[in-house]
mmCIF file of C-alpha atoms in Angstrom:
data_model
loop_
_atom_site.group_PDB
_atom_site.id
_atom_site.type_symbol
_atom_site.label_atom_id
_atom_site.label_comp_id
_atom_site.label_asym_id
_atom_site.label_seq_id
_atom_site.Cartn_x
_atom_site.Cartn_y
_atom_site.Cartn_z
ATOM 1 C CA MET A 76 96.493 83.346 130.150
ATOM 2 C CA ARG A 77 96.122 83.745 126.417
ATOM 3 C CA PHE A 78 98.389 80.974 125.831
ATOM 4 C CA ALA A 79 95.872 78.857 127.352
ATOM 5 C CA VAL A 80 93.031 80.284 126.108
ATOM 6 C CA LEU A 81 94.651 79.697 122.358
ATOM 7 C CA LEU A 82 96.038 76.145 123.445
ATOM 8 C CA ALA A 83 92.272 75.486 124.341
ATOM 9 C CA VAL A 84 90.716 77.022 120.563
ATOM 10 C CA ALA A 85 93.452 74.743 118.500
ATOM 11 C CA ALA A 86 92.718 72.049 120.971
ATOM 12 C CA GLY A 87 89.010 72.240 119.671
ATOM 13 C CA LEU A 88 90.802 71.708 115.760
ATOM 14 C CA ALA A 89 92.579 69.103 116.934
ATOM 15 C CA LEU A 90 89.277 67.428 117.650
ATOM 16 C CA THR A 91 88.021 68.143 114.155
ATOM 17 C CA GLY A 92 90.632 67.825 111.690
ATOM 18 C CA CYS A 93 94.182 66.668 111.343
ATOM 19 C CA THR A 94 97.211 66.670 113.567
ATOM 20 C CA SER A 95 99.074 69.268 110.873
ATOM 21 C CA THR A 96 96.024 71.763 111.368
ATOM 22 C CA TYR A 97 96.398 72.085 114.604
ATOM 23 C CA TYR A 98 99.940 72.980 114.351
ATOM 24 C CA LYS A 99 99.056 75.298 111.725
ATOM 25 C CA ALA A 100 96.482 77.204 113.767
ATOM 26 C CA LEU A 101 99.390 77.309 116.687
ATOM 27 C CA GLU A 102 102.351 78.529 114.826
ATOM 28 C CA SER A 103 99.697 81.273 113.285
ATOM 29 C CA VAL A 104 99.450 82.582 116.635
ATOM 30 C CA GLY A 105 103.523 82.277 117.487
ATOM 31 C CA ILE A 106 102.770 78.491 119.334
ATOM 32 C CA GLU A 107 105.660 76.436 118.816
ATOM 33 C CA LYS A 108 105.982 72.823 119.515
ATOM 34 C CA ARG A 109 108.152 73.526 122.073
ATOM 35 C CA ASP A 110 105.808 75.631 123.277
ATOM 36 C CA VAL A 111 102.981 72.846 123.255
ATOM 37 C CA LEU A 112 105.731 70.078 124.952
ATOM 38 C CA VAL A 113 106.037 72.046 127.728
ATOM 39 C CA ASP A 114 102.211 73.222 128.194
ATOM 40 C CA ARG A 115 101.632 69.342 128.805
ATOM 41 C CA VAL A 116 104.539 68.460 130.423
ATOM 42 C CA ASP A 117 103.115 70.981 133.207
ATOM 43 C CA ALA A 118 99.333 69.833 132.335
ATOM 44 C CA ALA A 119 100.494 65.817 133.552
ATOM 45 C CA ARG A 120 102.325 67.348 136.304
ATOM 46 C CA ASP A 121 99.405 69.237 137.245
ATOM 47 C CA ALA A 122 97.390 65.810 137.053
ATOM 48 C CA GLN A 123 100.283 63.546 138.943
ATOM 49 C CA SER A 124 100.357 66.037 141.584
ATOM 50 C CA ASP A 125 96.055 65.384 142.335
ATOM 51 C CA ALA A 126 96.631 61.877 141.510
ATOM 52 C CA ARG A 127 99.168 61.868 143.922
ATOM 53 C CA ASP A 128 97.276 63.680 146.884
ATOM 54 C CA GLU A 129 93.949 61.833 145.865
ATOM 55 C CA PHE A 130 95.574 58.012 146.414
ATOM 56 C CA THR A 131 96.955 59.755 150.077
ATOM 57 C CA THR A 132 93.524 60.222 150.162
ATOM 58 C CA ALA A 133 92.546 57.163 149.945
ATOM 59 C CA LEU A 134 94.989 55.925 152.480
ATOM 60 C CA ASP A 135 93.891 57.654 154.853
ATOM 61 C CA ARG A 136 90.941 56.831 154.318
ATOM 62 C CA TYR A 137 91.485 53.152 154.186
ATOM 63 C CA ARG A 138 93.738 53.683 157.576
ATOM 64 C CA GLU A 139 90.256 55.516 159.516
ATOM 65 C CA LEU A 140 87.960 52.660 158.912
ATOM 66 C CA VAL A 141 90.407 49.469 159.784
ATOM 67 C CA GLN A 142 91.386 51.877 163.126
ATOM 68 C CA ILE A 143 87.413 52.564 163.067
ATOM 69 C CA ASP A 144 85.872 52.178 166.783
ATOM 70 C CA GLY A 145 82.334 52.914 167.007
ATOM 71 C CA GLY A 146 80.716 55.460 164.182
ATOM 72 C CA SER A 147 79.274 54.426 161.126
ATOM 73 C CA LEU A 148 81.012 51.841 159.071
ATOM 74 C CA GLU A 149 79.089 52.702 156.302
ATOM 75 C CA THR A 150 79.810 56.780 156.714
ATOM 76 C CA THR A 151 82.860 55.901 156.885
ATOM 77 C CA TYR A 152 83.349 53.040 154.204
ATOM 78 C CA ASP A 153 81.511 55.436 151.678
ATOM 79 C CA LYS A 154 84.401 58.025 152.208
ATOM 80 C CA LEU A 155 86.616 55.212 151.284
ATOM 81 C CA ASN A 156 84.696 53.920 148.316
ATOM 82 C CA SER A 157 84.899 57.869 147.082
ATOM 83 C CA ALA A 158 88.407 58.654 147.300
ATOM 84 C CA TYR A 159 89.159 55.022 145.618
ATOM 85 C CA GLU A 160 86.579 56.393 142.678
ATOM 86 C CA LYS A 161 88.524 59.685 142.413
ATOM 87 C CA SER A 162 92.188 57.861 142.709
ATOM 88 C CA ARG A 163 90.848 55.784 139.626
ATOM 89 C CA ARG A 164 89.614 58.927 137.677
ATOM 90 C CA GLU A 165 92.797 60.659 138.628
ATOM 91 C CA ALA A 166 94.968 57.731 137.292
ATOM 92 C CA ALA A 167 93.326 57.647 134.084
ATOM 93 C CA GLU A 168 93.769 61.761 133.955
ATOM 94 C CA VAL A 169 97.456 61.048 134.315
ATOM 95 C CA SER A 170 97.521 58.640 131.294
ATOM 96 C CA GLU A 171 95.629 60.449 129.315
ATOM 97 C CA ARG A 172 98.297 63.133 129.578
ATOM 98 C CA ILE A 173 101.147 61.125 129.275
ATOM 99 C CA ASP A 174 99.965 60.068 126.231
ATOM 100 C CA ALA A 175 99.213 64.028 125.289
ATOM 101 C CA VAL A 176 103.232 64.657 126.489
ATOM 102 C CA GLU A 177 104.684 61.504 123.646
ATOM 103 C CA SER A 178 102.339 62.658 121.265
ATOM 104 C CA VAL A 179 103.900 66.461 120.622
ATOM 105 C CA ALA A 180 106.975 64.917 121.391
ATOM 106 C CA GLY A 181 107.487 62.504 118.672
ATOM 107 C CA ASP A 182 106.306 65.297 116.231
ATOM 108 C CA LEU A 183 108.384 68.253 117.572
ATOM 109 C CA PHE A 184 111.016 66.015 117.692
ATOM 110 C CA ALA A 185 110.636 64.490 113.566
ATOM 111 C CA GLU A 186 110.726 68.146 112.374
ATOM 112 C CA TRP A 187 113.495 69.082 113.989
ATOM 113 C CA GLU A 188 115.157 66.021 112.489
ATOM 114 C CA THR A 189 114.076 67.283 108.871
ATOM 115 C CA GLU A 190 114.774 71.019 109.896
ATOM 116 C CA ILE A 191 118.257 70.496 110.499
ATOM 117 C CA ASP A 192 118.890 68.824 107.153
ATOM 118 C CA GLU A 193 118.257 71.881 105.463
ATOM 119 C CA TYR A 194 120.639 73.915 107.490
ATOM 120 C CA THR A 195 123.471 75.565 104.704
ATOM 121 C CA ASP A 196 125.854 76.849 107.891
ATOM 122 C CA PRO A 197 127.575 73.623 109.325
ATOM 123 C CA ASP A 198 128.083 75.578 112.711
ATOM 124 C CA LEU A 199 124.207 76.472 113.199
ATOM 125 C CA SER A 200 123.134 73.057 112.220
ATOM 126 C CA ARG A 201 125.809 70.915 114.804
ATOM 127 C CA ARG A 202 124.532 73.900 117.098
ATOM 128 C CA SER A 203 120.400 72.925 116.489
ATOM 129 C CA ARG A 204 121.406 69.067 116.766
ATOM 130 C CA ASP A 205 123.794 69.491 120.098
ATOM 131 C CA LEU A 206 120.486 71.257 121.373
ATOM 132 C CA LEU A 207 118.073 68.747 120.096
ATOM 133 C CA ARG A 208 119.880 66.294 122.030
ATOM 134 C CA ASP A 209 119.946 68.110 125.096
ATOM 135 C CA THR A 210 116.291 68.163 124.552
ATOM 136 C CA ARG A 211 115.661 64.949 124.187
ATOM 137 C CA GLN A 212 117.297 63.960 127.038
ATOM 138 C CA ASP A 213 116.076 66.007 129.567
ATOM 139 C CA TYR A 214 112.578 64.825 127.976
ATOM 140 C CA GLN A 215 113.425 61.386 127.896
ATOM 141 C CA GLY A 216 114.231 61.804 132.180
ATOM 142 C CA VAL A 217 110.545 63.044 132.162
ATOM 143 C CA ILE A 218 108.768 61.093 130.111
ATOM 144 C CA THR A 219 110.554 58.032 131.775
ATOM 145 C CA ALA A 220 109.937 58.873 135.376
ATOM 146 C CA MET A 221 106.197 59.672 134.428
ATOM 147 C CA ARG A 222 105.351 56.234 132.939
ATOM 148 C CA ARG A 223 107.578 54.551 135.563
ATOM 149 C CA ALA A 224 104.781 55.970 137.822
ATOM 150 C CA GLU A 225 102.095 55.499 135.917
ATOM 151 C CA SER A 226 103.148 51.676 135.879
ATOM 152 C CA SER A 227 102.468 52.194 139.316
ATOM 153 C CA MET A 228 99.071 53.434 139.896
ATOM 154 C CA GLN A 229 97.448 50.143 138.625
ATOM 155 C CA PRO A 230 98.410 47.843 141.293
ATOM 156 C CA VAL A 231 97.487 49.791 144.287
ATOM 157 C CA LEU A 232 94.459 50.628 142.710
ATOM 158 C CA SER A 233 93.926 47.121 142.707
ATOM 159 C CA LEU A 234 94.357 46.646 146.465
ATOM 160 C CA PHE A 235 91.976 49.483 146.669
ATOM 161 C CA ASN A 236 89.392 48.003 144.479
ATOM 162 C CA ASP A 237 89.821 44.164 146.148
ATOM 163 C CA GLN A 238 89.618 46.053 149.757
ATOM 164 C CA VAL A 239 86.194 48.406 148.382
ATOM 165 C CA LEU A 240 84.897 45.204 146.928
ATOM 166 C CA PHE A 241 85.243 42.686 150.120
ATOM 167 C CA LEU A 242 83.609 45.689 152.570
ATOM 168 C CA ARG A 243 80.799 46.307 149.947
ATOM 169 C CA HIS A 244 79.247 42.330 150.515
ATOM 170 C CA ASN A 245 80.484 42.401 153.809
ATOM 171 C CA LEU A 246 80.400 45.928 156.132
ATOM 172 C CA ASN A 247 80.646 44.575 159.395
ATOM 173 C CA ALA A 248 82.722 44.418 162.791
ATOM 174 C CA ARG A 249 84.307 41.330 161.841
ATOM 175 C CA ALA A 250 85.144 42.026 158.253
ATOM 176 C CA ILE A 251 86.718 45.500 159.327
ATOM 177 C CA GLY A 252 88.734 43.971 161.993
ATOM 178 C CA SER A 253 90.306 42.009 159.159
ATOM 179 C CA LEU A 254 91.517 43.904 157.416
ATOM 180 C CA ASP A 255 94.663 45.326 159.756
ATOM 181 C CA SER A 256 96.218 42.537 158.200
ATOM 182 C CA GLU A 257 96.325 44.410 154.825
ATOM 183 C CA LEU A 258 97.005 47.872 155.557
ATOM 184 C CA GLN A 259 101.097 47.565 156.113
ATOM 185 C CA SER A 260 101.082 46.225 152.335
ATOM 186 C CA ILE A 261 98.827 48.939 151.502
ATOM 187 C CA GLU A 262 100.603 51.167 153.157
ATOM 188 C CA GLU A 263 104.217 50.186 151.646
ATOM 189 C CA ALA A 264 102.515 49.760 147.409
ATOM 190 C CA THR A 265 101.041 52.902 148.443
ATOM 191 C CA ASN A 266 103.687 55.047 149.838
ATOM 192 C CA ALA A 267 106.388 53.465 147.129
ATOM 193 C CA LEU A 268 104.057 54.912 144.413
ATOM 194 C CA ILE A 269 103.307 58.417 145.905
ATOM 195 C CA GLY A 270 107.823 58.446 146.245
ATOM 196 C CA GLU A 271 107.615 57.597 142.884
ATOM 197 C CA MET A 272 104.969 60.487 141.659
ATOM 198 C CA GLU A 273 106.779 62.735 143.275
ATOM 199 C CA GLN A 274 109.633 61.393 141.465
ATOM 200 C CA ALA A 275 108.230 62.479 138.206
ATOM 201 C CA ILE A 276 106.526 65.989 139.242
ATOM 202 C CA ALA A 277 110.050 67.096 139.940
ATOM 203 C CA GLU A 278 111.544 65.670 136.798
ATOM 204 C CA ALA A 279 108.343 67.932 135.138
ATOM 205 C CA GLU A 280 109.445 71.148 136.738
ATOM 206 C CA ARG A 281 113.246 70.567 136.114
ATOM 207 C CA PHE A 282 111.847 70.505 132.392
ATOM 208 C CA ILE A 283 109.527 73.467 132.398
ATOM 209 C CA ALA A 284 112.701 75.736 134.245
ATOM 210 C CA ALA A 285 114.885 74.852 131.674
ATOM 211 C CA ALA A 286 112.568 75.492 128.465
ATOM 212 C CA GLY A 287 111.321 79.069 130.662
#
């Protein structure tokens, strides 16, 4: 809890000053760049988990609309539109979190490279370089999975957006019936996206566990 509060305070400093001030504020209370990297990977993991849940909900709402038999078309459409809008917001949050991970990782690895050259003990220098290499490899697995899942979000959002726009102007039984032909492609795209997200979440969890 204390760590989260300190990060929040330091984040405020980052918005009003330079990045170096942000890191110095954290280091003054014992929080290193590696800690920040792990925290941001954790936050990105949570954001992807939330986005995965919202995309799942959007797919469920689409199925409900396609399969509607009586009831209120407007109410069912509103649920789909709400789920789509939440998915869009969560997708934006995921992108922001991934950008934050990349930012601190770049700073961490650049500093690490510089400090390796400051060693006078060749054995310690070698061990530090090996650890840097291993950490970079672990990080690369995380960021690659996250970016791959991120790139899969926009096509799915576009599919949902098209259907929401179509229904907004054609909310009737005939229009609903025409959506059935699109259900399979939307299901396939959404399920593939969810698979990518779950892989990215698993990679993040492995990274966090290894760092602990």
